[in-house]
GROMACS .gro file of C-alpha atoms in nm:
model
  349
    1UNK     CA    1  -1.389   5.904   4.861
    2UNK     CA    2  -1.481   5.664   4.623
    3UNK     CA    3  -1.860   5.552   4.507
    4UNK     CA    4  -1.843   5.157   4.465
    5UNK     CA    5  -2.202   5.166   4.306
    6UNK     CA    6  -2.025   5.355   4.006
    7UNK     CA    7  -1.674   5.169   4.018
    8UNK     CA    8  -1.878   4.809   4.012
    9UNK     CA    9  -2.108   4.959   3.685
   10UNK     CA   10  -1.806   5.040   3.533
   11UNK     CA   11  -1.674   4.695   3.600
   12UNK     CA   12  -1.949   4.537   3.431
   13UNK     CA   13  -2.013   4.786   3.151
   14UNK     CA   14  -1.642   4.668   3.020
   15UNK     CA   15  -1.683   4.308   3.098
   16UNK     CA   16  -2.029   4.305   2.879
   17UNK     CA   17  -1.820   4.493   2.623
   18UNK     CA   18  -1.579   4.200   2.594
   19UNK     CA   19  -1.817   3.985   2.550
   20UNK     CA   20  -1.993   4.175   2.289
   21UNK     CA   21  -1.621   4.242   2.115
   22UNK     CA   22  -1.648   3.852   2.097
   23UNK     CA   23  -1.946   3.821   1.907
   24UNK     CA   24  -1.774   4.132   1.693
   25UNK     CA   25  -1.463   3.937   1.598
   26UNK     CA   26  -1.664   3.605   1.504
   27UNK     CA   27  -1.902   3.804   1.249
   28UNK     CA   28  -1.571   3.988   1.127
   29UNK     CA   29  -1.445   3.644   1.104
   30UNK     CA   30  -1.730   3.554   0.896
   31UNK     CA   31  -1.737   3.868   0.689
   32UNK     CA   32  -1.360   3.806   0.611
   33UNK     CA   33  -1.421   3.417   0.471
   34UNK     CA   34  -1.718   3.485   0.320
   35UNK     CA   35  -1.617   3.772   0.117
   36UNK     CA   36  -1.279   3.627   0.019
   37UNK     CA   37  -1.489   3.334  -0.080
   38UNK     CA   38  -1.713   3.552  -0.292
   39UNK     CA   39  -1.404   3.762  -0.436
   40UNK     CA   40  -1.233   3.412  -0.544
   41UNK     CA   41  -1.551   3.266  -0.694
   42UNK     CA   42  -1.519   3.620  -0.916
   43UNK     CA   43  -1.167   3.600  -1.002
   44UNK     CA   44  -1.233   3.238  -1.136
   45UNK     CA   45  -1.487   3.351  -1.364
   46UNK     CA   46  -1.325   3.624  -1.495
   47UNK     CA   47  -1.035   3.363  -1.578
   48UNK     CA   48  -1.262   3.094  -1.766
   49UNK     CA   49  -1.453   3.405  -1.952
   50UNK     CA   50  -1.071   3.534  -2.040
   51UNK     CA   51  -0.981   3.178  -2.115
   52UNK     CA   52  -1.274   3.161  -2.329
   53UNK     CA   53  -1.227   3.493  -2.494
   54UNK     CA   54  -0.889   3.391  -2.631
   55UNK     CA   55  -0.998   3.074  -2.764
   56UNK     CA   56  -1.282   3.262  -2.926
   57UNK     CA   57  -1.061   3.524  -3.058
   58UNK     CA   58  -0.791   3.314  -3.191
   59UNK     CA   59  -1.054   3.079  -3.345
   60UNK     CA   60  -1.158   3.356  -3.581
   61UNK     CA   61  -0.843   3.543  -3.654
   62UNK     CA   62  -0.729   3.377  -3.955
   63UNK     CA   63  -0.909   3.020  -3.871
   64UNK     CA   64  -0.595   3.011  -3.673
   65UNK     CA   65  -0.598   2.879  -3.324
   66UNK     CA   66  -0.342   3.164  -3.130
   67UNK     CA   67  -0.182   3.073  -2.812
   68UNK     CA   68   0.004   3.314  -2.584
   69UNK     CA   69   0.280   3.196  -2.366
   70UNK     CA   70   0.441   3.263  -2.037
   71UNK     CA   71   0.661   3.576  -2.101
   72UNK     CA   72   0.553   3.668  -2.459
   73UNK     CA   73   0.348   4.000  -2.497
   74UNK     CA   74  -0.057   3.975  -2.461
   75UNK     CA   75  -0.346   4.206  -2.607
   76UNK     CA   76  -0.358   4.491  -2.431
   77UNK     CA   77  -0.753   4.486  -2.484
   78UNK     CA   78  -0.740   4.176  -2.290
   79UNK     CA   79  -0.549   4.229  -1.986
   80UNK     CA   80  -0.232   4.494  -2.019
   81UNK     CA   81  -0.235   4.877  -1.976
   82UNK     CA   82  -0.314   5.157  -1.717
   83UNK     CA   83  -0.718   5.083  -1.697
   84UNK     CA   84  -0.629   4.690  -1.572
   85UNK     CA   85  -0.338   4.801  -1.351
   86UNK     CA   86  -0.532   5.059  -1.179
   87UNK     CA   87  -0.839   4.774  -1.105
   88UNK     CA   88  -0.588   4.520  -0.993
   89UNK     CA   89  -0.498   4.800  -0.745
   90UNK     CA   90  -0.791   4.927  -0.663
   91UNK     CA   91  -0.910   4.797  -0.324
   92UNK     CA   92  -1.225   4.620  -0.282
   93UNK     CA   93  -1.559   4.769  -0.164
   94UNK     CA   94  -1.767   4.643   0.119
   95UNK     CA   95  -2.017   4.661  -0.126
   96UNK     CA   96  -1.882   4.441  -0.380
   97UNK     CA   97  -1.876   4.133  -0.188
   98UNK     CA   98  -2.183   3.872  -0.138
   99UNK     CA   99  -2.488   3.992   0.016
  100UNK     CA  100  -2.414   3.707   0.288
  101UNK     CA  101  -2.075   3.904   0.356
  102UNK     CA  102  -2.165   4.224   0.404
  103UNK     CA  103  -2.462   4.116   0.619
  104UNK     CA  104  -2.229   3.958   0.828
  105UNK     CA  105  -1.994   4.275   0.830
  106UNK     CA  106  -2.247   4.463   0.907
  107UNK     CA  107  -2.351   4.292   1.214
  108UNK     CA  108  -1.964   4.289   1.356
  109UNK     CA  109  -2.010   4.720   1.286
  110UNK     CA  110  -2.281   4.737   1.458
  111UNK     CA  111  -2.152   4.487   1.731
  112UNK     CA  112  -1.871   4.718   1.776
  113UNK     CA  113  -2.044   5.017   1.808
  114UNK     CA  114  -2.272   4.924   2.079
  115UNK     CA  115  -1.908   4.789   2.182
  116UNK     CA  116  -1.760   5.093   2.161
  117UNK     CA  117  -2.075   5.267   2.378
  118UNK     CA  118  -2.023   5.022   2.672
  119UNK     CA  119  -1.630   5.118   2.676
  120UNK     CA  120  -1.647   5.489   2.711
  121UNK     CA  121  -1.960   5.472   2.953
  122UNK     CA  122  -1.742   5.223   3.161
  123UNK     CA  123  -1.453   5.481   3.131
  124UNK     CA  124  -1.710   5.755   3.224
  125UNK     CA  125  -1.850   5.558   3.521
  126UNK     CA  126  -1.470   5.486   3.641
  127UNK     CA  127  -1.377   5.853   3.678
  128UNK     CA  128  -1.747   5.918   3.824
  129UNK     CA  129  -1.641   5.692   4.101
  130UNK     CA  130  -1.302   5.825   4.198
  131UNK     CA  131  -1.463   6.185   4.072
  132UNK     CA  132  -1.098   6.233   3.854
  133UNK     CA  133  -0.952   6.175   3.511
  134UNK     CA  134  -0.935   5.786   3.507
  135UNK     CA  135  -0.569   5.796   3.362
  136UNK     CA  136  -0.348   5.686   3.757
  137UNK     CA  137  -0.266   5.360   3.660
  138UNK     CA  138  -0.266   5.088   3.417
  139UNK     CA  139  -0.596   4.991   3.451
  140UNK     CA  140  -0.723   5.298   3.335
  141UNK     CA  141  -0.490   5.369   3.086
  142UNK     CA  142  -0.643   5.050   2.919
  143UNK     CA  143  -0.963   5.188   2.947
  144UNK     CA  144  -0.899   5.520   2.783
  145UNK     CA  145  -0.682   5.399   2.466
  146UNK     CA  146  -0.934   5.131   2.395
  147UNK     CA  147  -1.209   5.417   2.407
  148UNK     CA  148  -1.026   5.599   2.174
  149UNK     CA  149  -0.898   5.316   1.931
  150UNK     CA  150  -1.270   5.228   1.906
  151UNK     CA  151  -1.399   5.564   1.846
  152UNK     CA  152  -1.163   5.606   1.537
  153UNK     CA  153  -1.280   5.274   1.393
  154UNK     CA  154  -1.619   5.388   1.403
  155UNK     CA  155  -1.569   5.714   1.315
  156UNK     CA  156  -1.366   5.611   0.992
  157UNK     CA  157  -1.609   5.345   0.897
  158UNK     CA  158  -1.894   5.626   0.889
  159UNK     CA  159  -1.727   5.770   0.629
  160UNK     CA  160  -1.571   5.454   0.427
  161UNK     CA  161  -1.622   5.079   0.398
  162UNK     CA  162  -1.395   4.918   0.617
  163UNK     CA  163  -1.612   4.621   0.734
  164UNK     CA  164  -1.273   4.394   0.617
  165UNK     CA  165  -1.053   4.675   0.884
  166UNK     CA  166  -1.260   4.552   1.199
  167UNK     CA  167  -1.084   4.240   1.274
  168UNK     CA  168  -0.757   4.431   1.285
  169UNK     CA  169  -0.899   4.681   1.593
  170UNK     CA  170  -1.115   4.461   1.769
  171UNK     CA  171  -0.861   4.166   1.815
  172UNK     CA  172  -0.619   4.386   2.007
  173UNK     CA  173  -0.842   4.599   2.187
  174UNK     CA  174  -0.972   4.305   2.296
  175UNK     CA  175  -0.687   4.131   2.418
  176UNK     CA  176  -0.588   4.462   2.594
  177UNK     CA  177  -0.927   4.489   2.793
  178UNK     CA  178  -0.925   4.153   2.867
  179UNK     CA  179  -0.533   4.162   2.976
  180UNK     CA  180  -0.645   4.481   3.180
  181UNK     CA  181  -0.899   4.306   3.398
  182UNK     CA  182  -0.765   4.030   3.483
  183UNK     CA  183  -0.387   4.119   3.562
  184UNK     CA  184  -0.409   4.529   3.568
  185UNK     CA  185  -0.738   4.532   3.766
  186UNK     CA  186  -0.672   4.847   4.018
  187UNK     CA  187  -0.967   4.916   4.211
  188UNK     CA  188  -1.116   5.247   4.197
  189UNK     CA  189  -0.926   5.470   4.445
  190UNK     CA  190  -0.763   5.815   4.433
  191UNK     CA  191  -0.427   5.939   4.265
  192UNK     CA  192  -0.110   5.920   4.496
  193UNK     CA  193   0.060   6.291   4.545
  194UNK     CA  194   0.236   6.272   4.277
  195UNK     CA  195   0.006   6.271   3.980
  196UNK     CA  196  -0.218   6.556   4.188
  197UNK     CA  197  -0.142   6.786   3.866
  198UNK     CA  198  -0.340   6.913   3.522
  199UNK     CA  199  -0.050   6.761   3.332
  200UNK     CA  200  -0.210   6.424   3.439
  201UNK     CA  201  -0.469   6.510   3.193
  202UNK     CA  202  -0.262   6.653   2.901
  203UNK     CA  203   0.006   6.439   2.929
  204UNK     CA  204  -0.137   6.094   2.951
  205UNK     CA  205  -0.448   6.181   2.727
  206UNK     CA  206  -0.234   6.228   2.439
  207UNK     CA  207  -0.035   5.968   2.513
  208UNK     CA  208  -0.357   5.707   2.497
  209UNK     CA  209  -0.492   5.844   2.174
  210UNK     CA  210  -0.132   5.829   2.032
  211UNK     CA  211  -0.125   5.488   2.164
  212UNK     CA  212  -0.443   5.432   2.043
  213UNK     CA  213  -0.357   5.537   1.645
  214UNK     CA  214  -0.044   5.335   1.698
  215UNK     CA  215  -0.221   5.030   1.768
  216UNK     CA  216  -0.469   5.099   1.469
  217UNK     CA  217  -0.128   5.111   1.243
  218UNK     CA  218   0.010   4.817   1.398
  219UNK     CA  219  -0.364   4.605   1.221
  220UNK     CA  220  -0.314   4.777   0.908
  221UNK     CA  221   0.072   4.697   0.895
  222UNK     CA  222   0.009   4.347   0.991
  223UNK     CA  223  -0.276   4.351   0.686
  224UNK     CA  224  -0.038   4.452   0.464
  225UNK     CA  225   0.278   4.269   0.546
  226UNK     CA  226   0.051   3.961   0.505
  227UNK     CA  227  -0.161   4.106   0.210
  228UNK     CA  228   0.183   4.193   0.022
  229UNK     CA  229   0.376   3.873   0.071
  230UNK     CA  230   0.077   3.650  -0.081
  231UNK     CA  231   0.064   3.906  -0.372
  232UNK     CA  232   0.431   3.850  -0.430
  233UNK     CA  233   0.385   3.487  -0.448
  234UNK     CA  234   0.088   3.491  -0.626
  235UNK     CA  235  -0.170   3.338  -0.436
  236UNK     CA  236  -0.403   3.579  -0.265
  237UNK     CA  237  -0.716   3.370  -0.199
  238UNK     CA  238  -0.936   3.277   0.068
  239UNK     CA  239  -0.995   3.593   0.312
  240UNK     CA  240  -0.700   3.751   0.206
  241UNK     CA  241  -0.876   3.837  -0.095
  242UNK     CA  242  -1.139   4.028   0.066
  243UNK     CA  243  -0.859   4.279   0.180
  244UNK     CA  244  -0.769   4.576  -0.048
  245UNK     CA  245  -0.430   4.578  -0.234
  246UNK     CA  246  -0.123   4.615  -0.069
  247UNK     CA  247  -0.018   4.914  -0.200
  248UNK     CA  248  -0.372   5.046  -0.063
  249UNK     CA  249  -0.270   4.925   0.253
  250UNK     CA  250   0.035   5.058   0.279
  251UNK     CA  251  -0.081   5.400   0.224
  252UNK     CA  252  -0.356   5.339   0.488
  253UNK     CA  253  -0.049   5.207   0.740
  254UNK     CA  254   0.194   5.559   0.650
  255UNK     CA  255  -0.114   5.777   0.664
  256UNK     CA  256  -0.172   5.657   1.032
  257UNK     CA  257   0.151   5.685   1.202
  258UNK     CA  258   0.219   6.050   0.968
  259UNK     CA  259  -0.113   6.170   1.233
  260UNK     CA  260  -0.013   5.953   1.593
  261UNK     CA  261   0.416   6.053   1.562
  262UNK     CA  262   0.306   6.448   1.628
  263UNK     CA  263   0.111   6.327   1.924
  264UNK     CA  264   0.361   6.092   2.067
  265UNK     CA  265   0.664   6.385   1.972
  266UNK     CA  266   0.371   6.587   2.232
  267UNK     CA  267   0.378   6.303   2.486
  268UNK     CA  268   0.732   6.303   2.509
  269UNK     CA  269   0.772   6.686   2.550
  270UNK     CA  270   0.445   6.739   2.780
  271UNK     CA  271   0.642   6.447   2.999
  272UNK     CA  272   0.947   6.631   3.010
  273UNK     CA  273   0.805   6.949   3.137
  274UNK     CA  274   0.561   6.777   3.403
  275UNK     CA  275   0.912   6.600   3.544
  276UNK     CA  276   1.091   6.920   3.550
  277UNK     CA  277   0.792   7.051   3.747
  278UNK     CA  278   0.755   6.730   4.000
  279UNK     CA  279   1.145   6.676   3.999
  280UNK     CA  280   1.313   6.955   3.901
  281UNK     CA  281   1.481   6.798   3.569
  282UNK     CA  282   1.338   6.779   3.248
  283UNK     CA  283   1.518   6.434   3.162
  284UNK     CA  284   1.660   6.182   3.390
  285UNK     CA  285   1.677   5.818   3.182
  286UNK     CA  286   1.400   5.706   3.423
  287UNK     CA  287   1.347   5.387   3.260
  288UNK     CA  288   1.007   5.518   3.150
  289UNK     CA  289   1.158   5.810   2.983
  290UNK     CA  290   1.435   5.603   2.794
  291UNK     CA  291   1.200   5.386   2.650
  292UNK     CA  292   0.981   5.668   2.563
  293UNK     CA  293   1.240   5.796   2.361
  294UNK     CA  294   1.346   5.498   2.206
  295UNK     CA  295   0.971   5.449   2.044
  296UNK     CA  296   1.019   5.813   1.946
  297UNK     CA  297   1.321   5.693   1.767
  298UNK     CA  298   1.190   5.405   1.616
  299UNK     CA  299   0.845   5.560   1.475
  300UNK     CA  300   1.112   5.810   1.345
  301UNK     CA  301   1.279   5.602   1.175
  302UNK     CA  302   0.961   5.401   1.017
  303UNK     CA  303   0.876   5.765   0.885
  304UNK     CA  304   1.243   5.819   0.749
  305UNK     CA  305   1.293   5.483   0.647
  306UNK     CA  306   0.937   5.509   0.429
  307UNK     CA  307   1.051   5.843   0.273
  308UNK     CA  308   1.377   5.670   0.133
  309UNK     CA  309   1.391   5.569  -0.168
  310UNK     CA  310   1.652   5.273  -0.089
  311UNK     CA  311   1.411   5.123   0.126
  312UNK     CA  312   1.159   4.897   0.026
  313UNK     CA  313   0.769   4.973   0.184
  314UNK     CA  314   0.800   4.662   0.288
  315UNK     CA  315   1.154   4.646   0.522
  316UNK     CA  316   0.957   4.995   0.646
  317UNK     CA  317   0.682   4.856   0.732
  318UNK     CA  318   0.875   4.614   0.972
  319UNK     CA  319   1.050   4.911   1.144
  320UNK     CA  320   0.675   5.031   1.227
  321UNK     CA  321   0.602   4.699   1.352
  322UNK     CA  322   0.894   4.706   1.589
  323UNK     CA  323   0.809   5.067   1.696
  324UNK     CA  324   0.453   4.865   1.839
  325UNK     CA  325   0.633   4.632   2.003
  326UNK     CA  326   0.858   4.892   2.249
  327UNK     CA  327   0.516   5.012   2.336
  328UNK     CA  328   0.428   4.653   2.401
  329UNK     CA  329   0.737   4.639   2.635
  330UNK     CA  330   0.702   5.003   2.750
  331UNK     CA  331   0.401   4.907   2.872
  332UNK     CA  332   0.404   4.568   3.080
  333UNK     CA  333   0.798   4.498   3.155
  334UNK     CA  334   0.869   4.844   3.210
  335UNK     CA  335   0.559   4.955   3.380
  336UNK     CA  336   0.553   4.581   3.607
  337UNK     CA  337   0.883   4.465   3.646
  338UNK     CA  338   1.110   4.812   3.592
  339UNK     CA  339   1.151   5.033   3.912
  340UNK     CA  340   1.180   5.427   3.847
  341UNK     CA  341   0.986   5.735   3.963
  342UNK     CA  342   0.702   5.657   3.686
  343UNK     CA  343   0.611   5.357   3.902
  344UNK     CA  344   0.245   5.408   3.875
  345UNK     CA  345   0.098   5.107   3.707
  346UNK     CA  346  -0.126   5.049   4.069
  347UNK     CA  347  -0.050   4.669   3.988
  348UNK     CA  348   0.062   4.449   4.340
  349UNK     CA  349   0.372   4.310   4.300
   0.00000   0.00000   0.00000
């Protein structure tokens, strides 16, 4: 038996949380030009004060006018040595941009918070209706890693600034909730035979929150592919300013995946054992399971790939990026158009 009263809440809980995602991703929007705006308007006056500085300086040294040239050394009072490296690294704060900005960062926070509420109490409301883990089909699935990729956001930004991070979650949560009701809608009903088991619930749990840091890393690898190609070429302004420093993000993208690769490495295994107990084999190339593995494989070869030192952070980076975009296929071709025993998505063909 199913309650409709609670399946329709939850149907309405998620679509008010889309909207309100919205209205997140325009004030991170905001935040984002605003702030690079502010950090540019900075950087310009630090270069007119420099500017300014060496006129003054040469001016006096000698009544002799010094100019310094592309390639020939400069004062290391002026702009050289390990205190200037480490600020050019050093990522921005929240706090440092314009009032304006973080006002505006604020409100996407809080935006996604309440956001973030109206998610996990339409999750809770779907499995009060069908009175079972809400993890039998795509739908659901949806429902549960978005829950969980906005509970890490706003867990993580209690403890740090990441106003300029927000864009990078909502966007794709987003797009998946609003991919999930209109073309993975399942209505609330109860699990076929085969997923009557407790490894429903350990299996596919971890499998959403891994999913869920994965998609995370996928924003912060995007923010610093993009971050670290307009450093290379010199011209980080507008909103990309507002981001911290590549190398910042780069940590932020390894330290991500080193935390969701254990829990997929579990998915993987905790799959294999439930088959062997529904099937009697622990691996069959189901097309679920082969593509399973092969984002094992990739994310294990982002990992490698980042420890070696013949490979840039960069070319890394891109191996992560491809690791996101099995799941991407793992989860719609395989799930809608492959046929295997984990035919489960609850999607009419």
């Amino acid at each position: 038996m199913t309650d409709p009263t609670m399946a329709m809440t939850s149907d309405i809980a998620i679509w008010v949380a889309i909207a309100v995602l919205a209205l997140a991703l325009i004030a991170f929007s905001v935040h984002l030009a605003l702030a690079g705006a502010a950090t540019d308007r900075r950087a310009d006056v630090k270069a007119r004060q420099k500017v300014g500085a060496a006129v003054a300086g040469g001016s006096t040294a000698g009544g002799a006018l010094t100019t310094t040239f592309p390639g020939e050394p400069v004062d290391e009072q002026t702009s050289t040595g390990p205190t200037a490296t480490s600020t050019a690294l050093a990522p921005p704060t929240d706090g440092a941009t314009s009032p304006a900005a973080r006002r505006w960062g604020v409100i996407g926070l809080q935006l996604t918070w309440l956001a973030t509420l109206l998610v996990v109490a339409g999750t809770v409301f779907r499995m009060l209706s069908v009175t079972r883990a809400p993890l039998g089909n795509m739908y659901e699935f949806v429902l549960v890693t978005a829950s969980f990729a906005l509970l890490v956001y706003s867990a993580w930004s209690l403890r740090r600034a990441r106003l300029w991070l927000g864009i990078f979650v909502v966007l794709p949560v987003t797009l998946m909730l609003v991919a999930a009701k209109l073309w993975w809608y399942t209505e609330a009903s109860q699990l076929m035979p085969a997923l009557e088991s407790a490894w429903l619930i350990i299996h596919v749990t971890i499998a959403t929150l891994s999913i869920a840091l994965f998609v995370i890393g996928a924003g912060l690898a995007t923010a610093y592919l993009v971050k670290d190609r307009a450093e290379t070429k010199g011209s980080v302004r507008g909103w990309l300013a507002a981001l911290p420093a590549a190398p910042a993000l780069e940590r932020m993208t390894y330290g991500i995946h080193v935390l969701a690769f254990p829990l997929w490495t579990f998915t993987v295994i905790s799959g294999a054992i439930w088959a062997e107990q529904a099937w009697g084999r622990y691996w069959g190339w189901d097309p679920k399971e082969t593509w399973s593995f092969v984002i094992w494989v990739v994310y294990a070869a982002y990992l490698h790939a980042r420890a070696t030192s013949s490979w840039s952070t960069r070319k890394a980076t891109w191996v992560a990026i491809v690791g996101f975009l099995c799941i991407v296929i793992n989860y719609t071709i395989v799930n809608l158009l492959m046929t295997g025993l984990h035919s489960y998505s609850g999607v009419a063909s």
